[in-house]
Coordinates of C-alpha atoms and ligand atoms in Angstrom, one line a residue:
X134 CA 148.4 129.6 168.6
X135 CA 150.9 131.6 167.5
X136 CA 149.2 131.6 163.8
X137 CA 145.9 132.4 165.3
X138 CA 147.2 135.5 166.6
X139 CA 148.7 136.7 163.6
X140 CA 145.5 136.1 161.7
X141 CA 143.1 137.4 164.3
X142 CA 145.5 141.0 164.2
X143 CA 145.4 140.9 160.2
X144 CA 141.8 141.0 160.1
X145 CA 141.4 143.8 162.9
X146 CA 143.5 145.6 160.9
X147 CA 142.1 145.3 157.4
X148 CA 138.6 145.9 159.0
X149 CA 139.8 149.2 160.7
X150 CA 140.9 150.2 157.5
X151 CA 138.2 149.0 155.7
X152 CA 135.1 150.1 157.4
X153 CA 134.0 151.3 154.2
X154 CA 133.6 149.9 150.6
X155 CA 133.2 151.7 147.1
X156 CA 131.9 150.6 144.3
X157 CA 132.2 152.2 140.8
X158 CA 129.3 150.8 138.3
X159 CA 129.9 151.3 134.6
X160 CA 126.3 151.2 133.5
X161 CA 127.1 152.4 130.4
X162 CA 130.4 150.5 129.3
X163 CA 130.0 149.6 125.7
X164 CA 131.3 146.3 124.4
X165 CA 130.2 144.0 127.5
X166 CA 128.9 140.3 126.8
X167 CA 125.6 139.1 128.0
X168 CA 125.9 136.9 131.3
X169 CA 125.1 133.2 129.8
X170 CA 121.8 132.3 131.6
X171 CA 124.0 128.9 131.9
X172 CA 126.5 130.4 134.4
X173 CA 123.4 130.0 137.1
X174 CA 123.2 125.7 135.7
X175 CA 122.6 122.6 137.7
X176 CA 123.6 119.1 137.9
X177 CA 121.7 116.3 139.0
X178 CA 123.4 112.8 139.3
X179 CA 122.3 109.1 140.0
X180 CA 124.0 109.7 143.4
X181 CA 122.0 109.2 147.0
X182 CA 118.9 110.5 147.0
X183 CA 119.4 113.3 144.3
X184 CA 117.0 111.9 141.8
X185 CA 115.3 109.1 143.5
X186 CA 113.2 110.5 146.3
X187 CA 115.0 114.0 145.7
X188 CA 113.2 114.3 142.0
X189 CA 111.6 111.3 141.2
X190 CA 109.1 109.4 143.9
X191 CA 107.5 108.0 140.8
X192 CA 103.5 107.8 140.0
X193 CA 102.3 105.5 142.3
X194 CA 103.9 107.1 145.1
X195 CA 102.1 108.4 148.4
X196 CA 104.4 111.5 147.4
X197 CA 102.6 113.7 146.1
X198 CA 104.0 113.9 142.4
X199 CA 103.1 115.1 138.8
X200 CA 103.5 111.8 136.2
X201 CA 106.5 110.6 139.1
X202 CA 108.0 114.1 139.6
X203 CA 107.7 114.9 143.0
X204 CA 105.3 118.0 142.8
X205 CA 106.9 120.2 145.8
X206 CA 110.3 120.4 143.9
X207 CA 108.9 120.5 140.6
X208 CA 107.4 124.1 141.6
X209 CA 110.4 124.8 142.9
X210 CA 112.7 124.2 140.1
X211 CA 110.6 126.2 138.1
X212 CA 110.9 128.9 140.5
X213 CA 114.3 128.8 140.2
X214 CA 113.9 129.5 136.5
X215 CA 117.1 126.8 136.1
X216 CA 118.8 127.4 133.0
X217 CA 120.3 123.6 132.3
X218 CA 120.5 120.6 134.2
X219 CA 123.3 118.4 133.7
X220 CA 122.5 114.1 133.9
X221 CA 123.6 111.7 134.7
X222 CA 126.7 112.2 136.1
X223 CA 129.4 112.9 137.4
X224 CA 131.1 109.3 137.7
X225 CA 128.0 107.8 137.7
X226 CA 128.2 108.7 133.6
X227 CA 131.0 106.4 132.5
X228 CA 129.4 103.5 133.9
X229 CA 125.8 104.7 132.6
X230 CA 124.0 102.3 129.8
X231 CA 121.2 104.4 128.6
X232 CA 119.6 101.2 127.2
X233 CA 118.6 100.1 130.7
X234 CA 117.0 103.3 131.3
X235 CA 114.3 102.7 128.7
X236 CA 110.6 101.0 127.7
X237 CA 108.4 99.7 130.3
X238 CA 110.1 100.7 133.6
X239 CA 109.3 97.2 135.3
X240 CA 111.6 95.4 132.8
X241 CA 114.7 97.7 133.5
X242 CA 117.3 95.8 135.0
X243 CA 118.6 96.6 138.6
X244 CA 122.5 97.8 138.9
X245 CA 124.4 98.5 141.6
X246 CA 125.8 101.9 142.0
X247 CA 129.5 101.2 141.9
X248 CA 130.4 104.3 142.3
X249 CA 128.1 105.8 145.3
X250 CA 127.3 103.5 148.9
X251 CA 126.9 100.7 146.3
X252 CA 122.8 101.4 146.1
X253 CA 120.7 99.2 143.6
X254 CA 119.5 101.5 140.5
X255 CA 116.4 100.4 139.5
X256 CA 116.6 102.4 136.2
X257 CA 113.3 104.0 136.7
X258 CA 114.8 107.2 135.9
X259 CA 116.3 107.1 132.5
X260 CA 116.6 108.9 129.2
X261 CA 112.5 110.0 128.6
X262 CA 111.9 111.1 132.6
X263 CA 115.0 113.3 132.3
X264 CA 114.4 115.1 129.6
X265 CA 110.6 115.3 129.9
X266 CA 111.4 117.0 133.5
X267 CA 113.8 119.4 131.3
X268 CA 110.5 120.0 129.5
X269 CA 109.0 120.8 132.4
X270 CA 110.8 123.0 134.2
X271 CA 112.4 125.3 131.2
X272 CA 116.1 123.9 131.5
X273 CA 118.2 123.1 129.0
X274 CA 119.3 119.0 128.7
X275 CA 123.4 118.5 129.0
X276 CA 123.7 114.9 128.9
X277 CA 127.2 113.4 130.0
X278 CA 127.6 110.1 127.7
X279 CA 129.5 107.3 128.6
X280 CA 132.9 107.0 127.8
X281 CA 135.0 105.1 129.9
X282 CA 133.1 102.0 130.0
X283 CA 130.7 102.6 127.1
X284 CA 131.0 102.3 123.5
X285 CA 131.5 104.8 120.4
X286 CA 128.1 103.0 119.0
X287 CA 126.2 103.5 122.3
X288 CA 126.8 107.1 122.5
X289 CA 126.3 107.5 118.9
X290 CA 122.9 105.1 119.5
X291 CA 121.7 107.5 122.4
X292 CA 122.6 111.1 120.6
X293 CA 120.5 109.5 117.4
X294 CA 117.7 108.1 120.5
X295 CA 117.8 111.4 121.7
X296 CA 117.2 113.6 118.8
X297 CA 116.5 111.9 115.8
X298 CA 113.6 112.5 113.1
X299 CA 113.8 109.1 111.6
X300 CA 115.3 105.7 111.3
X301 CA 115.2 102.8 114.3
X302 CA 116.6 104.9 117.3
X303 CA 113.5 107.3 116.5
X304 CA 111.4 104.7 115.6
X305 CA 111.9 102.9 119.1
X306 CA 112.0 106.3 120.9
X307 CA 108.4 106.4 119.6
X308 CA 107.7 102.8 120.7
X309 CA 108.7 104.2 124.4
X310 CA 106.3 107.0 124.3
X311 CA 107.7 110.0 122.6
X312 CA 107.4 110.5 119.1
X313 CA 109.0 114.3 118.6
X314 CA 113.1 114.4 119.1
X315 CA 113.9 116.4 121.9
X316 CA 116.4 119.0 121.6
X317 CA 119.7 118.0 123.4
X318 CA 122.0 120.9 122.7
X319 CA 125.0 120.1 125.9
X320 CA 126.9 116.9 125.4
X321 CA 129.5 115.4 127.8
X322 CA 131.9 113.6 126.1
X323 CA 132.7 111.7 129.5
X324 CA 133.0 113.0 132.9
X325 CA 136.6 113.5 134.8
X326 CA 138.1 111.1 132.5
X327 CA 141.3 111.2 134.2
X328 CA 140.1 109.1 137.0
X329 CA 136.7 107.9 137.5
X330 CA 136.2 108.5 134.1
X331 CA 139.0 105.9 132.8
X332 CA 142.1 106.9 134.8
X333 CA 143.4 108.2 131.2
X334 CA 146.4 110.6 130.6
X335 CA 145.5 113.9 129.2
X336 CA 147.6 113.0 125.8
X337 CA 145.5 109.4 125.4
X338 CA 142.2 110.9 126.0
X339 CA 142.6 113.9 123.8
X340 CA 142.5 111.1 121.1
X341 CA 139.2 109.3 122.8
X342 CA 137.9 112.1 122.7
X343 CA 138.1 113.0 119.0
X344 CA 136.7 109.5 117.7
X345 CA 133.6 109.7 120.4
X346 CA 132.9 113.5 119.1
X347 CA 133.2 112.6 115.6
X348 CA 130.4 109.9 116.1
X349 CA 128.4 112.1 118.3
X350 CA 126.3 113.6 114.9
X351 CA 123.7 116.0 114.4
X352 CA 120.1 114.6 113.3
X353 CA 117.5 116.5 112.3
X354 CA 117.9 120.4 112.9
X355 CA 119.7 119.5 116.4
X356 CA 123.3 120.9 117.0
X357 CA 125.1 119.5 119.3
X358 CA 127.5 121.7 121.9
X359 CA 130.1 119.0 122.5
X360 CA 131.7 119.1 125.7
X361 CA 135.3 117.7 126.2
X362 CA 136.8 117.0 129.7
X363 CA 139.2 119.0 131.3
X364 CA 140.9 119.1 134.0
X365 CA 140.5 119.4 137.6
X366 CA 141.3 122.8 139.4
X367 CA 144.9 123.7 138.5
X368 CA 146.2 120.8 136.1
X369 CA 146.8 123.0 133.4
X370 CA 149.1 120.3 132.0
X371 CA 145.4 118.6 131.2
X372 CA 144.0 122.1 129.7
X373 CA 147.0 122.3 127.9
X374 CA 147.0 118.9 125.9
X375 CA 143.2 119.2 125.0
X376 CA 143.6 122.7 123.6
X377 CA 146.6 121.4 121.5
X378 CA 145.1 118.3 120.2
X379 CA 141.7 118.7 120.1
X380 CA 140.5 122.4 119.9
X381 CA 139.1 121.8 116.5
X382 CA 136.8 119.3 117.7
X383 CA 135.4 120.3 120.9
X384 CA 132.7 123.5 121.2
X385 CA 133.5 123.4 125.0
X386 CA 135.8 122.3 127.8
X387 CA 134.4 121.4 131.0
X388 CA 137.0 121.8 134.7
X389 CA 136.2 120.9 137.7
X390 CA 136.5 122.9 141.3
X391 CA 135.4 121.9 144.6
X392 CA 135.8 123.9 147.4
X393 CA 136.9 121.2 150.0
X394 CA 140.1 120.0 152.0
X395 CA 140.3 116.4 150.8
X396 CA 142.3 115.5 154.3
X397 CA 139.8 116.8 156.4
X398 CA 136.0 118.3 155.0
X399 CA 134.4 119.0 158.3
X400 CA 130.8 119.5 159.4
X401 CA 128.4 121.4 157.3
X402 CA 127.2 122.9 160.1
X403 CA 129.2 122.7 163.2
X404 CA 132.6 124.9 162.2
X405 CA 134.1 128.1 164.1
X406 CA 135.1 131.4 162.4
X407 CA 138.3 130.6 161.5
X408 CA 136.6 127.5 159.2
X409 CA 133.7 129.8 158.0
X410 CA 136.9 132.3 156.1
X411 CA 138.9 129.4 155.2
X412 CA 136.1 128.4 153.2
X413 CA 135.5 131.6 151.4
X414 CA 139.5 132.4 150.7
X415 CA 139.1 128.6 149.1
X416 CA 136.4 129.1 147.2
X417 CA 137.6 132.5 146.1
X418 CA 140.7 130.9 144.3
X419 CA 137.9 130.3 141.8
X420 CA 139.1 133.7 140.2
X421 CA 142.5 132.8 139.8
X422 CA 141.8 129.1 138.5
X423 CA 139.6 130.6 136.0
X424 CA 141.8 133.1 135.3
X425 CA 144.9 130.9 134.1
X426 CA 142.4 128.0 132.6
X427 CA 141.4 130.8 130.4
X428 CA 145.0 132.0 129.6
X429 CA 146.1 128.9 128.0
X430 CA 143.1 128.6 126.0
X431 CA 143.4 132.1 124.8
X432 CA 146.9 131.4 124.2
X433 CA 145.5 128.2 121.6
X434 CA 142.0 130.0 121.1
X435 CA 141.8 133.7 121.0
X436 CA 139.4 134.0 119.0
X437 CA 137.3 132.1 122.0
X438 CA 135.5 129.2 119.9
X439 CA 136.3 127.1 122.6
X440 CA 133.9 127.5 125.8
X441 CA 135.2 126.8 129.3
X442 CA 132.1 125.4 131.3
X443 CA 133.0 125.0 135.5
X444 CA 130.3 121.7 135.3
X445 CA 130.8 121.1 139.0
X446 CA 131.3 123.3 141.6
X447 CA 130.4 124.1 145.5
X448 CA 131.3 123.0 149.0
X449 CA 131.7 119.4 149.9
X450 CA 131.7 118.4 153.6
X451 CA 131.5 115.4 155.5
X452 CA 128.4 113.9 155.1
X453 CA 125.5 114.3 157.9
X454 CA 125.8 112.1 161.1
X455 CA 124.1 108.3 160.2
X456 CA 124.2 108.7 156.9
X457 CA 125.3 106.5 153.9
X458 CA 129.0 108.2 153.3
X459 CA 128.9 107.1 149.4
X460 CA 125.6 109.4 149.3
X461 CA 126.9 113.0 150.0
X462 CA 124.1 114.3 152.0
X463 CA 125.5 117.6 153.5
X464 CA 123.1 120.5 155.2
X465 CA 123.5 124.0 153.8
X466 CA 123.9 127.0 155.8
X467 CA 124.8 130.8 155.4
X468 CA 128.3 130.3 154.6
X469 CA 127.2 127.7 151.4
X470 CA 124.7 130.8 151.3
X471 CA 128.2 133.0 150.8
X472 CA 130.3 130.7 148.7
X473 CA 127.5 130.7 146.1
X474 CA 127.6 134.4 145.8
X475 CA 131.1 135.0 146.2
X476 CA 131.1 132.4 143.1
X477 CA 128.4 133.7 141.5
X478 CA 130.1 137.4 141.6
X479 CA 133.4 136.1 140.0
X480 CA 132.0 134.2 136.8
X481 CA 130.7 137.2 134.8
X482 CA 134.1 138.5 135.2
X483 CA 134.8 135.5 133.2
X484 CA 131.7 135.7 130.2
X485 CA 133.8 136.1 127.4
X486 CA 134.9 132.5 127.7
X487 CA 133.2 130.8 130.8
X488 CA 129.4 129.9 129.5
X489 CA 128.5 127.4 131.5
X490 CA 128.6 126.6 135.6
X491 CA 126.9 123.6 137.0
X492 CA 126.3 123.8 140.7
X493 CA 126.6 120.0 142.4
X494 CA 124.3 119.1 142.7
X495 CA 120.3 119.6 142.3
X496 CA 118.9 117.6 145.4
X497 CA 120.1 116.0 149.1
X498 CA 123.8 115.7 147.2
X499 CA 126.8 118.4 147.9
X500 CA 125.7 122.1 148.2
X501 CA 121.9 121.2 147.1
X502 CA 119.3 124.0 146.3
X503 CA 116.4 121.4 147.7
X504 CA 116.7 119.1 150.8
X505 CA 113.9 116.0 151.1
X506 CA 113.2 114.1 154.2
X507 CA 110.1 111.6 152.9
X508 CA 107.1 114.0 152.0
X509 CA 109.1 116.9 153.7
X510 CA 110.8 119.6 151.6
X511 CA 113.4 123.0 152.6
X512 CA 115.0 125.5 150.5
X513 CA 118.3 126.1 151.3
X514 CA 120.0 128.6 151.8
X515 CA 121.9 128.6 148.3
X516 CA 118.5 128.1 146.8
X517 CA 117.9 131.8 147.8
X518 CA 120.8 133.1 146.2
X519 CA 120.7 131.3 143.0
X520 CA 116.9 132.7 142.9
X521 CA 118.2 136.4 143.9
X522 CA 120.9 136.2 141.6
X523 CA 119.2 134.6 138.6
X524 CA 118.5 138.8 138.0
X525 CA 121.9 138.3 135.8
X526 CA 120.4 135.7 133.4
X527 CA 121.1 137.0 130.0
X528 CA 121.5 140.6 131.0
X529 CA 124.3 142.5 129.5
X530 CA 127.1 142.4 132.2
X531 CA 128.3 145.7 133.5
X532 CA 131.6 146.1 135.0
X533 CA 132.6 147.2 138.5
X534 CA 135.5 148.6 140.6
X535 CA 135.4 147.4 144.2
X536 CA 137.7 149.1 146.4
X537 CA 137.4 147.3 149.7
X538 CA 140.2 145.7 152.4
X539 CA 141.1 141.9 152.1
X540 CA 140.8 139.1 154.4
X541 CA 143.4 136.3 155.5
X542 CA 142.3 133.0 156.2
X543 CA 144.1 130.6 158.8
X544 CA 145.3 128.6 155.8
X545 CA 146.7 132.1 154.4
X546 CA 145.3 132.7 151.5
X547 CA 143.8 136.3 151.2
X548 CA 140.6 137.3 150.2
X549 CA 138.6 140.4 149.1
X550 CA 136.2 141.1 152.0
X551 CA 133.2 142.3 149.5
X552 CA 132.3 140.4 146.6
X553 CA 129.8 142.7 143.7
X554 CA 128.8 141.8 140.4
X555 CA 125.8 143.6 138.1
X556 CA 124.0 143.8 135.1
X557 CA 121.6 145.5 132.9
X558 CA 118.5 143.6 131.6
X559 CA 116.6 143.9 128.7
X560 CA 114.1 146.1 130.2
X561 CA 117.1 148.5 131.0
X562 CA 116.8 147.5 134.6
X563 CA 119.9 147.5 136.5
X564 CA 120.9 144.7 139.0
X565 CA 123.7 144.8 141.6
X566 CA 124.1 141.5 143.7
X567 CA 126.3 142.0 146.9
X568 CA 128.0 140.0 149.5
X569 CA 129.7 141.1 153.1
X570 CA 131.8 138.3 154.1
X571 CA 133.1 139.6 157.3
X572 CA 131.8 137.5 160.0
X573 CA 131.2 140.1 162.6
X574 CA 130.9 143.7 160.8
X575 CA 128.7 145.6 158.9
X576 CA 130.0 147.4 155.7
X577 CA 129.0 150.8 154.3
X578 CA 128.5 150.7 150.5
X579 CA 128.9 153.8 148.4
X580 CA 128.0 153.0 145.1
X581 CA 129.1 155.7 142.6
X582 CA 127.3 155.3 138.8
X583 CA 129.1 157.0 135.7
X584 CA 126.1 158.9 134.9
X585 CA 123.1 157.2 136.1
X586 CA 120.9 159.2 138.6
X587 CA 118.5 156.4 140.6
X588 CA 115.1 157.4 140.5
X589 CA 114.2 154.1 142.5
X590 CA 115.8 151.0 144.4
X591 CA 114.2 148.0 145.3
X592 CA 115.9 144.6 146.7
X593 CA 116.5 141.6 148.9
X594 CA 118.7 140.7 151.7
X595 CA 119.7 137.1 153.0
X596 CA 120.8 136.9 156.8
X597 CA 120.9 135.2 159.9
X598 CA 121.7 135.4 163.1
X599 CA 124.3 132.7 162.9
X600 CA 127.0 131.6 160.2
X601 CA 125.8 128.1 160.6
X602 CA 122.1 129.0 160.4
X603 CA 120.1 126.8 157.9
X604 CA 116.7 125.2 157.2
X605 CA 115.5 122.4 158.6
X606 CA 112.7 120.0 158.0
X607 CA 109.2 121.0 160.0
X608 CA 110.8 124.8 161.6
X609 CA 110.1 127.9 159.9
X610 CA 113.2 128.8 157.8
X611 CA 116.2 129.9 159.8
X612 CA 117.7 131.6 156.3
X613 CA 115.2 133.1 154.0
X614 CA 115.2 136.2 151.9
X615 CA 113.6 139.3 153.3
X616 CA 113.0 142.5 151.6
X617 CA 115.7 145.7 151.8
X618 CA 114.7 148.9 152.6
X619 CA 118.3 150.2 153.9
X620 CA 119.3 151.8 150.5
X621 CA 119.3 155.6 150.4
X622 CA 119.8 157.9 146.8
X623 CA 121.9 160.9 146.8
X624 CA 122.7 162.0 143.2
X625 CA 124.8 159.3 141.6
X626 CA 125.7 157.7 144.6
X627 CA 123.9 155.0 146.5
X628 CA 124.5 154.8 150.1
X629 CA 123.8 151.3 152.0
X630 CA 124.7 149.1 154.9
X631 CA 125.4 145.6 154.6
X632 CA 124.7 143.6 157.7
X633 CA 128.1 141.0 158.7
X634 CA 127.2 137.9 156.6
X635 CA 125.0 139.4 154.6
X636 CA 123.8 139.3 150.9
X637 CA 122.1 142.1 148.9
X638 CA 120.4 142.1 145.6
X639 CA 119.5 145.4 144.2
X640 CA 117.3 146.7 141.5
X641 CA 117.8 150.1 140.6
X642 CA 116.0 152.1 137.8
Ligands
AHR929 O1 129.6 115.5 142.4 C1 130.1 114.3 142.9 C2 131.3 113.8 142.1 O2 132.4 114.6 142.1 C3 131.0 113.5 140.6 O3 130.4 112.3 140.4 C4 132.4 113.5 140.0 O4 132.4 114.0 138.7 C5 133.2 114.4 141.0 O5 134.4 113.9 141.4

C-alpha cells in the first residue's frame, strides 16, 4: 500500500510539472543515417496458428485465398509495406528440416511441434510458400537455419536450394516448381542457441558458429547477410564472446528482448493502471539494453561492420482464456498500441548500428499485427502504428530533443512520459511520430524547428477510450486510426495537444 502511495504522489508530481512538453527538431542536422526500412521487420514462426490458418489456409480452402495465401492478410501485409519477414523460427528453427517442406505437399511427412502445444506440422508450408509470399508482399526473406539439431550439409544444401543458378539443389528446386533462385539476403545462423537453440555456452557456440557460416556460401550473384546469435536482453557476457571470437565472420548479431515478467505475464486485456506503466517503464529499458549491446561491439567494432538486429521483440502475456498455452495467442490493445511506438521511437536513436527489428510475431502469435478467427480477420492495434510509423522507412533520420517529465512505474523503474522520433523522406517531406503515455492527461507539444517554417501539416492519431481497448472479431474496431486536425503553425513552432494514451504521426512540409 505503502508503495502505491509513493508512486501514485511521484506521478502527480511529475505531471504537475510537466503539463507541457518541447520538442527541438534538427531538420537540418548533417551527417544522420537513413532509418533501415528493416527496423519496422516481422517474424512469422511455425507456432499456433501464425502461419497455418494465420497465413496459409491453403488452395483448396473455403478461405478465401490467393494460390493458399489467405487473401484478407495478404492485402494487408502488403499494406503494411513489411520490409522483411523472418521464418521459420524462433525455436521452431533448430528443429526445422527444410527437406520435409518440399515437392508435392501430400508426400510431406507429418512432425510434431516439439516445441509449441505439441501440434502435428503437416509441412504444407515450407521453403517455396515462404518465399513466394515474400514475393508477394515486397518483404525481404531472413531465413533462420537449423543449427542445433541440423547439420553443416543441410544448411549448406538449403542456402545452395535457396539461391543457386545451377548444380542438383537448383536443379531439384526446379523439379519443385521454381526454376529462378530467389534472393535470400538475411540468414540465421540458429535461433537463441543458448537454450532452445542447443543449450550452448557463448564460448562453444562462437565456434559452431564459424564452421556453419563458412559453409553458408554465396551462389550466383546472392550475398548472404549472415546473422549470428546473440544474446538475450542483458547477457553481455554472450555479446562479449561473439564479438571476440567471431566478429570477422558474422555481418550481424541478432539479441533478443521481450517485454514480459516471466513469474507472472498477466492478461492482455484485463490489467489496471499501475500494470498498463509497468509495461511501458519495461519496455522502455529497450534504450538502455541497446545502448550497452552497442557499447561492447563498438568497443570490438568501431568501425560498425557488425550489425545488431533486435529479431524478436514485443509484449508477451498469458495466453487468451481456452486456449492451447504452447500457442501464444494473446489480444492486442492500446497499451501493445504504446509499447510499439515507444519502441519504434528508440531504435533510430540506434541506426548507426541497429538495422534490423523483428516484431514477434506476424499472425495470432505474441503482439500480432493480424488476428484470425476461421474466415474472420482484425487489425490490431499495433498494426496501426507499424502502418503510421512505416513514414520512417528509409528516410534520413533527424534528431530530436525532448524535454518532458518522467514517469515511475510500481516496479520502479522510470520512464520518459513522451516518446518522439522523425525523419526526412526522399521527397523532403518531414515526419514526426509521437506518443503520450500518461494514462489520464493530455500533453501540450511545442515543437520548435531550427529553421524550418511549416507551410502545411497533415497526420493521424490512434486512441481510445480505454487502455485495454482493442479489436475484436465481427464489431467495428474499438482502436483505429483517425485523421488529426489539432495541429496549429506559428512561425517555427508547432503547437499541438496529445490526447492521454494517444499517438500522433505528423507530416509537415
Ligand atoms: O517468439 C516465441 C519464441 O520466443 C521464439 O520461438 C523463441 O526464439 C523465443 O524464446
Amino acid at each position: 500500500m505503502k508503495r502505491l502511495v509513493f508512486f501514485l504522489s511521484l506521478i502527480a508530481v511529475s505531471a504537475a510539472l510537466q503539463a507541457q512538453v518541447k520538442v527541438s527538431v534538427h531538420e537540418n542536422a548533417p551527417d544522420q543515417p537513413v532509418i533501415p526500412a528493416e527496423l519496422f521487420g516481422q517474424f512469422s514462426e511455425h507456432l499456433g496458428r501464425c502461419i497455418y490458418e494465420g497465413i496459409w489456409v491453403g488452395p483448396e480452402s473455403p478461405i478465401p485465398n490467393e494460390d493458399g495465401y489467405r487473401t484478407d492478410v495478404l492485402e494487408a501485409l502488403k499494406a503494411l509495406k513489411v520490409p522483411v519477414l523472418r521464418w521459420p523460427g524462433g525455436c521452431f528453427a533448430d528443429e526445422y528440416h527444410w527437406m520435409d517442406g518440399i515437392g508435392p505437399r501430400e508426400n510431406r511427412p507429418k512432425l510434431v511441434n516439439n516445441n509449441w502445444g505439441g501440434t502435428v506440422e503437416d509441412n504444407s508450408f515450407g521453403t517455396h510458400e515462404f518465399l513466394n509470399l515474400c514475393e508477394k508482399i515486397g518483404a525481404q526473406p531472413y531465413v533462420s537455419a537449423n543449427v542445433g539439431s541440423g547439420t553443416v550439409e543441410e544448411m549448406a544444401k538449403w542456402v545452395e536450394y535457396m539461391t543457386a543458378t545451377n548444380g542438383s539443389m537448383a536443379e531439384l528446386r526446379a523439379q519443385n516448381g521454381r526454376k529462378e533462385p530467389w534472393k535470400v539476403k538475411y540468414l540465421g545462423v540458429g535461433n537463441e542457441n543458448w537454450g532452445c537453440g542447443g543449450n550452448m555456452t557463448a564460448q562453444y557456440y562462437s565456434d559452431v558458429y564459424k564452421r556453419y557460416a563458412l559453409y553458408a556460401r554465396n551462389h550466383g550473384g546472392n550475398e548472404l547477410f549472415k546473422v549470428a546469435c546473440g544474446p538475450s536482453d542483458d547477457d553481455y557476457n554472450w555479446t562479449r564472446t561473439l564479438m571476440q571470437n567471431a566478429r570477422w565472420n558474422m555481418h550481424g548479431l541478432s539479441i533478443h528482448h521481450y517485454t514480459v515478467s516471466w513469474e507472472n505475464k498477466g492478461s492482455a486485456t484485463d490489467f489496471a493502471k499501475e500494470d498498463y506503466y509497468v509495461t511501458l517503464a519495461r519496455t522502455a529499458e529497450i534504450d538502455e539494453l541497446l545502448r550497452n549491446h552497442i557499447a561492447i561491439m563498438d568497443a570490438f567494432d568501431p568501425e560498425r561492420r557488425v550489425a545488431l538486429l533486435l529479431d524478436e521483440w514485443g509484449t508477451w502475456f498469458d495466453v487468451e482464456p481456452g486456449t492451447n498455452p504452447g500457442h501464444l495467442y494473446q489480444q492486442n490493445t492500446l497499451r501493445d498500441a504504446m509499447v510499439a511506438a515507444i519502441n519504434l521511437n528508440i531504435f533510430p536513436r540506434y541506426a548507426e548500428r541497429l538495422k534490423m527489428a523483428n516484431i514477434a510475431q506476424l499472425v495470432n502469435v505474441l503482439q500480432a499485427m493480424i488476428l484470425t478467427d476461421g474466415s474472420r480477420m482484425v487489425l490490431t492495434p499495433t498494426y496501426h502504428v507499424f502502418r503510421m510509423f512505416g513514414v520512417h522507412q528509409n528516410a534520413l533520420r533527424v534528431p530530436v530533443d525532448v524535454s518532458c517529465g518522467t514517469l515511475v512505474s510500481a516496479e520502479g523503474r522510470i520512464m520518459e512520459d513522451f516518446s518522439a522520433a522523425a525523419s526526412r523522406d526522399a521527397a523532403g517531406a518531414l515526419h514526426l511520430s509521437l506518443a503520450n503515455p500518461r494514462a489520464d492527461k493530455a500533453v501540450t507539444v511545442e515543437l520548435a524547428f531550427d529553421a524550418l517554417r511549416p507551410g502545411q501539416v497533415s497526420g493521424e492519431i490512434l486512441q481510445a477510450d480505454r487502455l485495454n481497448a482493442y479489436n475484436d472479431f465481427g464489431k467495428a474496431p474499438a482502436v483505429a486510426p483517425k485523421p488529426y486536425k489539432d495541429a496549429k503553425i506559428s512561425g517555427k513552432t508547432l503547437r499541438l495537444t496529445l490526447p492521454a494514451a494517444s499517438i500522433v504521426v505528423l507530416e509537415v512540409k
